[in-house]
Amino acid sequence: MATELGHFINGNHIAGASGRFHDIFNPTTGDVQARAALASRSEVAKAVDAAQKAFPAWAAFNPQRRARVMFKFKELVEKDMDNLAKLLSSEHGKILPDARGDVQRGLEVIEFSCGIPHLQKGEYTEAAGPGIDVYSMRQPLGVVAGITPFNFPAMIPMWMFGVAIACGNTFVNKPSEKDPSVPLRLAELMMEAGAPEGVLNVVNGDKESVDALIEDPRVKAISFVGSSDIAQYIYANGTANGKRVQAFGGAKNHMIVLPDADMENVVNQLIGSAYGSAGERCMATPVAVPVGEGTADALISMLKPKVESLRIGPSMSEDSDLGPLVTAAHRDRVASYIQMAVDEGQELLVDGRDFSLQGYENGFFMGGTLLDHAKPDHQSYKEEIFGPVLQIVRAENFEQAVALPSDHQYGNGVAIFTRNGSAAREFAQKVNVGMVGINVPIPVPVAYHTFGGWKRSGFGDTNQHGPEGVKFWTKVKTITQRWPEDVQGSEFVIPTMN
Ligand code: NAD
């Protein structure tokens, strides 16, 4: 009988009561290794109750005490790193070193959040008018929620609850039903770090639990990361229910390669960013745009043998380049996009569809695929594939290369490889995409900057973590004060500072 993963509410593990479950696979073997309970509306309400009850006391913790909990949490996660990475790798399928990276990138946001006493400080203006001082404070919102995707089950929950909890909010995380063990373990560690019960809760579930969070008036804000149609749904319904919402969606990131780029460096960077984590990263590079035919031919001649010799292995292996995809259904979807690309006239230079790993024939493996001559009007180029598939779109010149990512429906990340500083600078200024790498293939900003894509990659106007995260998880109150010594007369005209 598969292990059942329930919810984590008010500091306790609670078995699921709805009778509905979702299978959790081991993508390396293809076996069902556990099943996640899918919460009913009343179970979600219990998590919100717990968070609501915990809020006043947690918000009243002074910022330094909240920071101490975050420091302790960081220490505990570091101690638990190997366990967390194994849990993550066994459910997601990413290789162990990459699983550690997933935890580490989340921890960097926790480190940022340790600075909350300074980050949450308000502003003060002395003598803004006669006897008048003005100051502002950033107050927590109350109960807030995070709905997270399968592909970064450690980093993305920590992006959200790291900042939200440090700001004095209490949190309900609804992680992906495909790999919920790490979010559950993080909630245990948060309690161990000294956060009171109810400060961080986890409910497993699907659309029913998401809708319950959207419709519960006690939930003041929702942060979402996942695919674009769901992001748009959550943004539209969350805001219609009066909530503050940020919702990040899918991606199709391009790497522009100018003729003067160091081609060996380009190929080394591209192979990692296109195929690492089996392409299941929102900041992967599934499109390469060489500028000029000579650049394209040079790129392909060096890239193709590397794609053919990618080391694909069990997720727990330390020395594979990539592991399996998350589910068989997702692998089949990726395979159907490869067929679509072929039918659209793209040239299949390397076909990963028939790959099978000896001893793991039921695992959800796929080899690397390389396609040339993708065109802007091809459906397989317009949509996100989210697998180990790299499409090459040849551009004739710099202007065309800037237009491709700029005109694409997604605008998460983009990279340019060149030795020409002024071309890189012009590209960074002109391109219509939220995060840009210059000779950096996966430009995920550091924790104290801010993460967010444009167009269909991001709905809402505030990014994840960094100062924007603090802004998202707090509301500003502005106080104008006067302490008159004499009785004041009435004023019927709006006061000005003349
Ligand atoms: P997903 O949209 O299927 O699921 C994300 C979350 O939404 C999960 O918690 C899931 O349970 C929930 N959900 C699924 N269907 C729902 C529905 N109909 N109604 C309400 N909630 C629903 O995404 P995924 O497959 O878990 O993750 C991969 C996607 O996430 C890719 O598109 C990837 O690009 C994107 N992603 C984006 C970023 C970013 O920062 N922009 C980061 C990581 C992943």
Coordinates of C-alpha atoms and ligand atoms in Angstrom, one line a residue:
M1 CA 0.0 0.0 0.0
A2 CA 1.5 3.4 -1.0
T3 CA 2.3 5.9 1.7
E4 CA -0.4 8.5 2.1
L5 CA 0.7 12.1 2.4
G6 CA -1.9 14.3 4.1
H7 CA -1.8 17.9 5.2
F8 CA 0.2 20.0 7.7
I9 CA -2.2 22.1 9.7
N10 CA -1.6 24.0 13.0
G11 CA 1.8 22.2 13.5
N12 CA 0.4 18.7 13.0
H13 CA 0.3 16.2 10.2
I14 CA -3.4 15.5 9.4
A15 CA -4.6 12.6 7.3
G16 CA -6.7 13.5 4.3
A17 CA -10.4 13.2 4.9
S18 CA -11.9 13.7 1.4
G19 CA -11.3 10.2 0.1
R20 CA -9.7 11.7 -3.0
F21 CA -6.0 11.1 -3.8
H22 CA -3.4 11.8 -6.4
D23 CA -0.6 9.2 -7.2
I24 CA 2.9 10.3 -6.7
F25 CA 5.4 8.5 -8.9
N26 CA 9.1 7.7 -8.7
P27 CA 9.9 8.9 -12.2
T28 CA 13.1 6.8 -12.4
T29 CA 11.2 3.5 -11.9
G30 CA 7.7 4.5 -13.0
D31 CA 6.3 3.1 -9.8
V32 CA 3.7 4.8 -7.6
Q33 CA 5.6 5.5 -4.4
A34 CA 3.0 7.4 -2.5
R35 CA -0.3 9.2 -2.9
A36 CA -1.2 12.8 -1.9
A37 CA -4.6 13.5 -0.3
L38 CA -6.6 16.0 -2.2
A39 CA -8.2 18.4 0.3
S40 CA -11.9 19.2 0.4
R41 CA -13.1 22.8 0.9
S42 CA -13.6 22.1 4.6
E43 CA -10.0 20.8 5.0
V44 CA -8.7 24.0 3.4
A45 CA -10.9 26.0 5.7
K46 CA -9.2 24.3 8.7
A47 CA -5.8 25.4 7.4
V48 CA -7.1 29.0 7.0
D49 CA -8.6 28.8 10.5
A50 CA -5.2 27.8 11.9
A51 CA -3.4 30.6 10.1
Q52 CA -6.0 33.1 11.1
K53 CA -5.7 32.1 14.8
A54 CA -1.9 32.3 14.6
F55 CA -1.8 35.7 12.9
P56 CA -2.2 38.3 15.7
A57 CA 0.5 36.8 17.9
W58 CA 2.9 36.2 15.0
A59 CA 2.4 39.7 13.6
A60 CA 3.2 41.0 17.1
F61 CA 6.5 39.2 17.3
N62 CA 9.0 42.0 16.9
P63 CA 10.9 41.9 13.5
Q64 CA 14.1 40.8 15.1
R65 CA 12.4 37.7 16.7
R66 CA 10.8 36.9 13.4
A67 CA 14.3 37.2 11.8
R68 CA 15.7 34.8 14.5
V69 CA 13.2 32.2 13.4
M70 CA 14.3 32.6 9.8
F71 CA 18.0 32.2 10.9
K72 CA 17.2 29.0 12.7
F73 CA 15.1 27.7 9.8
K74 CA 18.0 28.3 7.5
E75 CA 20.3 26.3 9.8
L76 CA 17.8 23.4 10.0
V77 CA 17.3 23.3 6.2
E78 CA 21.1 23.2 5.7
K79 CA 21.3 20.3 8.2
D80 CA 18.5 18.5 6.4
M81 CA 19.9 19.2 2.9
D82 CA 20.7 15.6 2.0
N83 CA 17.3 14.3 3.1
L84 CA 15.4 17.1 1.3
A85 CA 17.4 16.6 -1.9
K86 CA 16.7 12.9 -1.9
L87 CA 13.0 13.4 -1.2
L88 CA 12.9 16.0 -4.0
S89 CA 14.8 14.0 -6.5
S90 CA 12.8 10.8 -5.9
E91 CA 9.5 12.6 -6.6
H92 CA 10.5 15.1 -9.3
G93 CA 13.2 13.2 -11.2
K94 CA 15.8 15.9 -11.2
I95 CA 19.3 14.7 -10.5
L96 CA 20.6 15.0 -6.9
P97 CA 23.1 17.9 -7.4
D98 CA 20.3 19.8 -9.1
A99 CA 17.9 19.0 -6.3
R100 CA 20.4 20.5 -3.8
G101 CA 20.5 23.6 -6.0
D102 CA 16.7 23.8 -5.8
V103 CA 16.9 23.8 -2.0
Q104 CA 19.9 26.2 -2.0
R105 CA 18.2 28.8 -4.2
G106 CA 15.2 28.8 -1.9
L107 CA 17.5 29.2 1.1
E108 CA 19.0 32.3 -0.5
V109 CA 15.5 33.9 -0.2
I110 CA 15.4 32.8 3.5
E111 CA 18.8 34.5 4.0
F112 CA 17.3 37.7 2.4
S113 CA 14.4 37.4 4.7
C114 CA 16.7 37.3 7.8
G115 CA 17.1 41.0 7.0
I116 CA 13.4 41.8 7.6
P117 CA 14.0 44.2 10.5
H118 CA 15.7 46.5 8.0
L119 CA 13.6 45.6 5.0
Q120 CA 10.2 46.3 6.7
K121 CA 11.2 49.7 8.1
G122 CA 8.9 52.5 7.2
E123 CA 9.7 56.1 6.3
Y124 CA 9.6 59.3 8.2
T125 CA 9.4 63.0 7.3
E126 CA 9.9 65.5 10.0
A127 CA 8.1 68.8 9.8
A128 CA 6.2 68.1 6.7
G129 CA 4.0 71.1 7.7
P130 CA 3.7 73.4 10.7
G131 CA 4.0 71.0 13.6
I132 CA 3.3 68.1 11.3
D133 CA 5.3 64.9 10.9
V134 CA 4.5 62.1 8.5
Y135 CA 5.5 58.5 8.8
S136 CA 4.6 55.2 7.1
M137 CA 4.7 51.6 8.2
R138 CA 4.6 48.3 6.3
Q139 CA 2.1 46.0 8.0
P140 CA 1.5 42.3 7.2
L141 CA -1.7 41.4 5.3
G142 CA -2.9 38.5 7.5
V143 CA -3.5 35.0 6.1
V144 CA -1.9 34.6 2.7
A145 CA -1.5 31.7 0.4
G146 CA 1.0 30.3 -2.1
I147 CA 0.1 27.9 -4.9
T148 CA 3.2 26.3 -6.3
P149 CA 4.3 24.1 -9.3
F150 CA 6.0 20.7 -9.4
N151 CA 9.3 21.9 -11.0
F152 CA 10.8 23.7 -8.0
P153 CA 9.2 22.1 -4.9
A154 CA 11.7 23.6 -2.5
M155 CA 12.7 27.0 -4.1
I156 CA 9.4 28.3 -5.0
P157 CA 7.5 27.7 -1.7
M158 CA 10.6 29.3 0.0
W159 CA 10.4 32.3 -2.4
M160 CA 6.9 32.9 -1.2
F161 CA 6.7 31.9 2.5
G162 CA 10.2 33.0 3.2
V163 CA 9.3 36.7 2.7
A164 CA 5.6 36.5 3.6
I165 CA 6.2 34.9 7.0
A166 CA 9.2 37.2 7.8
C167 CA 6.8 40.1 7.2
G168 CA 4.5 38.8 9.9
N169 CA 1.9 37.0 7.7
T170 CA 0.7 33.5 8.3
F171 CA 0.8 31.2 5.3
V172 CA -1.1 28.3 3.6
N173 CA 1.0 26.6 0.9
K174 CA -0.9 24.4 -1.7
P175 CA 2.0 22.7 -3.4
S176 CA 1.9 20.6 -6.6
E177 CA 0.2 17.2 -6.0
K178 CA 3.0 15.6 -8.0
D179 CA 5.8 16.2 -5.4
P180 CA 4.5 17.5 -2.1
S181 CA 7.0 15.8 0.3
V182 CA 9.5 18.7 0.4
P183 CA 6.9 21.4 1.1
L184 CA 5.6 19.3 4.0
R185 CA 9.1 18.8 5.4
L186 CA 9.8 22.5 5.2
A187 CA 6.7 23.2 7.2
E188 CA 7.9 20.8 9.9
L189 CA 11.3 22.5 10.0
M190 CA 9.6 25.9 10.3
M191 CA 7.9 24.8 13.5
E192 CA 11.2 23.3 14.8
A193 CA 12.8 26.7 14.1
G194 CA 10.4 28.3 16.5
A195 CA 7.5 29.6 14.4
P196 CA 4.3 29.1 16.4
E197 CA 1.8 26.5 15.2
G198 CA -0.4 27.8 12.3
V199 CA 2.2 30.2 10.9
L200 CA 3.0 27.8 8.0
N201 CA 0.4 25.2 6.9
V202 CA 0.4 22.9 3.9
V203 CA -2.7 21.6 2.2
N204 CA -2.4 19.1 -0.6
G205 CA -5.0 19.3 -3.3
D206 CA -6.1 20.2 -6.8
K207 CA -8.5 22.8 -8.3
E208 CA -11.0 22.3 -5.5
S209 CA -8.5 23.4 -2.8
V210 CA -7.2 26.3 -5.0
D211 CA -10.8 27.5 -5.5
A212 CA -11.4 27.3 -1.8
L213 CA -8.4 29.5 -1.2
I214 CA -9.4 32.0 -3.9
E215 CA -13.0 32.3 -2.4
D216 CA -12.1 32.4 1.3
P217 CA -12.4 36.1 2.3
R218 CA -9.9 35.6 5.1
V219 CA -7.1 34.9 2.6
K220 CA -5.8 38.4 1.7
A221 CA -3.2 37.6 -0.9
I222 CA -2.2 34.8 -3.3
S223 CA 1.1 34.1 -5.0
F224 CA 0.9 31.6 -7.8
V225 CA 3.6 30.0 -10.0
G226 CA 2.7 27.4 -12.7
S227 CA 1.4 27.3 -16.2
S228 CA -0.1 30.4 -17.9
D229 CA -3.7 29.5 -18.3
I230 CA -4.0 28.6 -14.6
A231 CA -2.0 31.7 -13.7
Q232 CA -4.5 33.8 -15.6
Y233 CA -7.4 32.0 -14.0
I234 CA -6.0 32.6 -10.6
Y235 CA -5.2 36.2 -11.3
A236 CA -8.7 36.9 -12.7
N237 CA -10.6 35.1 -9.9
G238 CA -8.3 36.1 -7.1
T239 CA -8.6 39.8 -7.9
A240 CA -12.3 39.5 -8.5
N241 CA -12.5 38.2 -4.9
G242 CA -10.7 41.3 -3.7
K243 CA -7.3 39.7 -3.1
R244 CA -3.9 40.9 -4.0
V245 CA -2.5 38.5 -6.6
Q246 CA 0.7 37.8 -8.4
A247 CA 0.6 34.9 -10.8
F248 CA 3.6 33.7 -12.8
G249 CA 3.2 31.5 -15.8
G250 CA 5.0 29.5 -18.5
A251 CA 7.9 30.5 -20.6
K252 CA 9.8 30.0 -23.9
N253 CA 13.2 31.5 -23.3
H254 CA 15.5 32.3 -26.2
M255 CA 19.3 32.4 -26.3
I256 CA 20.5 34.8 -29.0
V257 CA 24.0 34.0 -30.4
L258 CA 25.8 36.8 -32.2
P259 CA 28.5 35.9 -34.7
D260 CA 31.3 37.2 -32.5
A261 CA 30.3 35.0 -29.5
D262 CA 32.8 32.5 -28.0
M263 CA 31.2 29.4 -29.6
E264 CA 32.7 26.9 -27.2
N265 CA 31.3 28.8 -24.2
V266 CA 27.9 29.2 -26.0
V267 CA 27.6 25.4 -26.5
N268 CA 28.7 24.6 -23.0
Q269 CA 26.2 27.0 -21.5
L270 CA 23.4 26.1 -23.9
I271 CA 23.6 22.4 -23.4
G272 CA 23.1 22.9 -19.6
S273 CA 20.4 25.4 -19.8
A274 CA 18.4 23.6 -22.5
Y275 CA 18.6 20.0 -21.2
G276 CA 19.4 20.4 -17.4
S277 CA 16.5 19.2 -15.3
A278 CA 15.2 17.6 -18.5
G279 CA 14.1 21.1 -19.6
E280 CA 11.6 21.3 -16.8
R281 CA 12.6 24.8 -15.7
C282 CA 10.8 28.0 -16.4
M283 CA 14.2 29.6 -17.0
A284 CA 15.5 26.8 -19.3
T285 CA 16.6 27.8 -22.8
P286 CA 14.4 25.8 -25.2
V287 CA 15.1 28.2 -28.2
A288 CA 18.5 29.1 -29.7
V289 CA 18.7 32.0 -32.2
P290 CA 22.0 32.0 -34.0
V291 CA 22.4 35.2 -36.1
G292 CA 23.6 34.5 -39.6
E293 CA 23.9 31.2 -41.4
G294 CA 27.6 30.8 -40.5
T295 CA 26.8 31.1 -36.8
A296 CA 24.0 28.6 -37.1
D297 CA 26.1 26.0 -38.9
A298 CA 29.0 26.5 -36.4
L299 CA 26.6 26.2 -33.4
I300 CA 24.9 23.1 -34.7
S301 CA 28.2 21.3 -35.6
M302 CA 29.4 21.7 -32.1
L303 CA 26.1 21.2 -30.3
K304 CA 24.8 18.0 -32.0
P305 CA 27.5 15.6 -30.7
K306 CA 27.0 17.0 -27.2
V307 CA 23.2 16.4 -27.4
E308 CA 23.8 12.9 -28.6
S309 CA 26.2 12.2 -25.7
L310 CA 24.1 13.6 -22.9
R311 CA 24.3 11.3 -19.8
I312 CA 20.8 10.4 -18.9
G313 CA 20.4 8.4 -15.7
P314 CA 18.4 7.7 -12.5
S315 CA 17.6 10.8 -10.6
M316 CA 19.6 9.7 -7.6
S317 CA 22.7 9.5 -9.6
E318 CA 25.4 12.1 -8.9
D319 CA 26.9 11.9 -12.3
S320 CA 24.1 12.0 -14.8
D321 CA 23.4 15.2 -16.7
L322 CA 19.6 14.8 -16.5
G323 CA 17.1 12.4 -15.1
P324 CA 13.6 11.4 -16.2
L325 CA 10.6 13.7 -16.7
V326 CA 8.1 14.0 -13.9
T327 CA 5.3 11.8 -15.2
A328 CA 4.6 9.5 -18.2
A329 CA 1.8 11.8 -19.3
H330 CA 4.2 14.8 -19.4
R331 CA 6.8 12.7 -21.3
D332 CA 4.1 11.8 -23.9
R333 CA 3.1 15.4 -24.2
V334 CA 6.7 16.5 -24.9
A335 CA 6.9 13.7 -27.5
S336 CA 3.8 14.9 -29.2
Y337 CA 5.3 18.4 -29.5
I338 CA 8.4 16.8 -31.2
Q339 CA 6.1 15.2 -33.7
M340 CA 4.3 18.5 -34.2
A341 CA 7.6 20.2 -35.0
V342 CA 8.5 17.5 -37.5
D343 CA 5.1 17.9 -39.1
E344 CA 5.6 21.6 -39.3
G345 CA 8.7 21.1 -41.3
Q346 CA 11.5 21.4 -38.7
E347 CA 14.6 19.3 -39.2
L348 CA 15.0 16.6 -36.6
L349 CA 18.8 16.6 -35.9
V350 CA 18.6 14.5 -32.8
D351 CA 15.5 12.5 -31.8
G352 CA 15.3 11.6 -28.1
R353 CA 11.9 9.9 -28.2
D354 CA 13.1 6.3 -28.3
F355 CA 15.5 6.6 -25.5
S356 CA 15.2 3.9 -22.9
L357 CA 17.4 3.4 -19.9
Q358 CA 18.6 -0.2 -19.3
G359 CA 17.2 -1.5 -16.0
Y360 CA 14.7 1.3 -15.8
E361 CA 12.6 0.6 -18.8
N362 CA 9.4 1.8 -17.0
G363 CA 11.0 5.1 -16.0
F364 CA 9.8 8.4 -17.6
F365 CA 13.0 8.9 -19.6
M366 CA 13.6 10.8 -22.8
G367 CA 16.8 11.6 -24.7
G368 CA 17.7 15.1 -25.8
T369 CA 16.1 16.4 -28.9
L370 CA 17.5 19.0 -31.3
L371 CA 15.4 20.6 -34.0
D372 CA 16.5 23.1 -36.7
H373 CA 14.6 25.6 -38.8
A374 CA 11.8 26.3 -36.4
K375 CA 9.8 29.3 -37.6
P376 CA 7.9 32.0 -35.7
D377 CA 4.5 30.8 -37.0
H378 CA 5.1 27.2 -35.9
Q379 CA 2.8 26.1 -33.1
S380 CA 5.5 24.0 -31.5
Y381 CA 7.6 27.2 -31.3
K382 CA 4.8 29.4 -30.0
E383 CA 3.9 27.0 -27.1
E384 CA 5.9 25.9 -24.1
I385 CA 7.2 22.3 -24.4
F386 CA 8.9 21.9 -21.0
G387 CA 11.1 19.0 -21.9
P388 CA 14.6 18.2 -23.1
V389 CA 14.0 19.8 -26.5
L390 CA 15.9 22.6 -28.1
Q391 CA 14.6 24.4 -31.2
I392 CA 16.8 26.5 -33.4
V393 CA 15.3 29.5 -35.1
R394 CA 17.8 31.1 -37.5
A395 CA 17.8 34.9 -37.6
E396 CA 19.3 36.9 -40.5
N397 CA 20.3 39.9 -38.4
F398 CA 20.3 41.5 -34.9
E399 CA 16.9 43.2 -35.4
Q400 CA 15.2 39.9 -36.2
A401 CA 16.9 38.3 -33.2
V402 CA 15.6 41.0 -30.9
A403 CA 12.1 40.7 -32.4
L404 CA 11.7 37.0 -31.8
P405 CA 11.6 36.9 -28.0
S406 CA 10.0 40.4 -28.0
D407 CA 7.1 39.2 -30.1
H408 CA 6.7 35.9 -28.4
Q409 CA 3.6 35.4 -26.1
Y410 CA 5.9 34.6 -23.2
G411 CA 8.4 37.0 -21.7
N412 CA 10.1 35.3 -18.8
G413 CA 13.8 35.2 -19.6
V414 CA 16.2 35.7 -22.5
A415 CA 19.9 35.6 -23.0
I416 CA 22.4 37.1 -25.4
F417 CA 25.9 35.7 -26.1
T418 CA 28.3 38.2 -27.6
R419 CA 31.7 39.9 -27.1
N420 CA 30.2 43.2 -28.2
G421 CA 29.2 45.4 -25.2
S422 CA 27.2 47.9 -27.1
A423 CA 25.1 45.2 -28.9
A424 CA 24.5 43.5 -25.6
R425 CA 23.5 46.9 -24.0
E426 CA 21.1 47.7 -26.9
F427 CA 19.6 44.2 -26.6
A428 CA 19.0 44.5 -22.9
Q429 CA 17.3 47.9 -23.4
K430 CA 15.1 46.9 -26.3
V431 CA 14.0 43.3 -25.6
N432 CA 10.4 42.9 -24.4
V433 CA 11.2 40.3 -21.7
G434 CA 11.4 40.5 -17.9
M435 CA 14.8 39.0 -17.1
V436 CA 17.8 39.3 -19.3
G437 CA 21.2 37.4 -19.3
I438 CA 24.3 38.8 -21.0
N439 CA 26.6 35.8 -21.5
V440 CA 24.5 34.2 -18.7
P441 CA 22.2 31.4 -19.9
I442 CA 19.7 31.2 -17.0
P443 CA 19.4 34.7 -15.6
V444 CA 17.5 33.9 -12.4
P445 CA 18.1 37.1 -10.3
V446 CA 19.7 36.7 -6.9
A447 CA 17.4 36.7 -3.9
Y448 CA 17.9 40.4 -3.0
H449 CA 16.9 41.4 -6.6
T450 CA 13.5 40.4 -7.9
F451 CA 12.1 37.6 -10.1
G452 CA 9.3 38.1 -12.6
G453 CA 8.5 37.6 -16.3
W454 CA 6.4 39.7 -18.6
K455 CA 3.5 39.1 -21.0
R456 CA 1.9 35.7 -20.5
S457 CA 4.7 34.8 -18.1
G458 CA 3.5 37.1 -15.4
F459 CA 0.1 38.5 -14.3
G460 CA 0.0 41.2 -11.7
D461 CA 2.5 44.0 -11.1
T462 CA 4.8 42.9 -8.3
N463 CA 7.6 40.4 -8.6
Q464 CA 8.8 37.6 -6.3
H465 CA 11.3 38.2 -3.5
G466 CA 13.7 41.1 -3.2
P467 CA 12.2 44.5 -2.2
E468 CA 9.2 43.8 -4.5
G469 CA 8.4 40.7 -2.4
V470 CA 8.3 42.7 0.8
K471 CA 6.0 45.2 -1.0
F472 CA 3.7 42.4 -2.2
W473 CA 3.4 40.8 1.3
T474 CA 2.8 44.1 3.2
K475 CA 0.4 47.0 3.0
V476 CA 1.5 50.6 3.7
K477 CA -0.1 52.7 6.3
T478 CA 0.8 56.4 6.3
I479 CA 0.3 58.5 9.4
T480 CA 0.1 62.3 9.5
Q481 CA 0.5 63.6 13.0
R482 CA 0.2 66.9 14.8
W483 CA 0.4 67.5 18.5
P484 CA -1.2 70.9 18.9
E485 CA -0.7 72.8 22.1
D486 CA -3.6 75.2 21.4
V487 CA -7.1 74.5 20.3
Q488 CA -7.2 74.7 16.4
G489 CA -9.9 76.5 14.3
S490 CA -11.9 74.6 11.7
E491 CA -10.6 74.4 8.1
F492 CA -12.9 73.9 5.1
V493 CA -10.3 74.0 2.4
I494 CA -8.1 71.0 1.7
P495 CA -4.8 71.6 3.5
T496 CA -1.8 72.3 1.3
M497 CA 1.9 72.7 2.2
N498 CA 2.2 76.3 0.9
Ligands
NAD1 P1 0.4 23.8 -13.2 O1 -0.1 25.0 -13.7 O2 -0.1 22.5 -13.8 O3 0.2 23.7 -11.6 C1 0.6 24.7 -10.8 C2 -0.2 24.7 -9.5 O4 -1.6 24.9 -9.9 C3 -0.2 23.3 -8.8 O5 -0.3 23.6 -7.4 C4 -1.5 22.7 -9.3 O6 -2.1 21.8 -8.4 C5 -2.4 23.9 -9.5 N1 -3.5 23.6 -10.5 C6 -3.4 22.8 -11.6 N2 -4.5 22.9 -12.3 C7 -5.3 23.7 -11.7 C8 -6.6 24.2 -12.0 N3 -7.3 23.8 -13.1 N4 -7.2 25.1 -11.2 C9 -6.5 25.6 -10.1 N5 -5.2 25.1 -9.8 C10 -4.7 24.2 -10.6 O7 2.0 23.8 -13.4 P2 3.1 22.7 -13.2 O8 3.0 21.7 -14.3 O9 3.1 22.2 -11.8 O10 4.4 23.5 -13.4 C11 5.0 23.8 -14.6 C12 4.6 25.1 -15.2 O11 5.0 26.1 -14.3 C13 5.3 25.5 -16.5 O12 4.4 26.1 -17.3 C14 6.4 26.4 -16.0 O13 6.9 27.3 -17.0 C15 5.7 27.2 -14.9 N6 6.7 27.8 -14.0 C16 6.8 29.1 -14.1 C17 7.7 29.8 -13.3 C18 7.8 31.3 -13.3 O14 8.4 31.8 -12.4 N7 7.3 32.0 -14.3 C19 8.5 29.0 -12.4 C20 8.3 27.7 -12.4 C21 7.4 27.0 -13.2

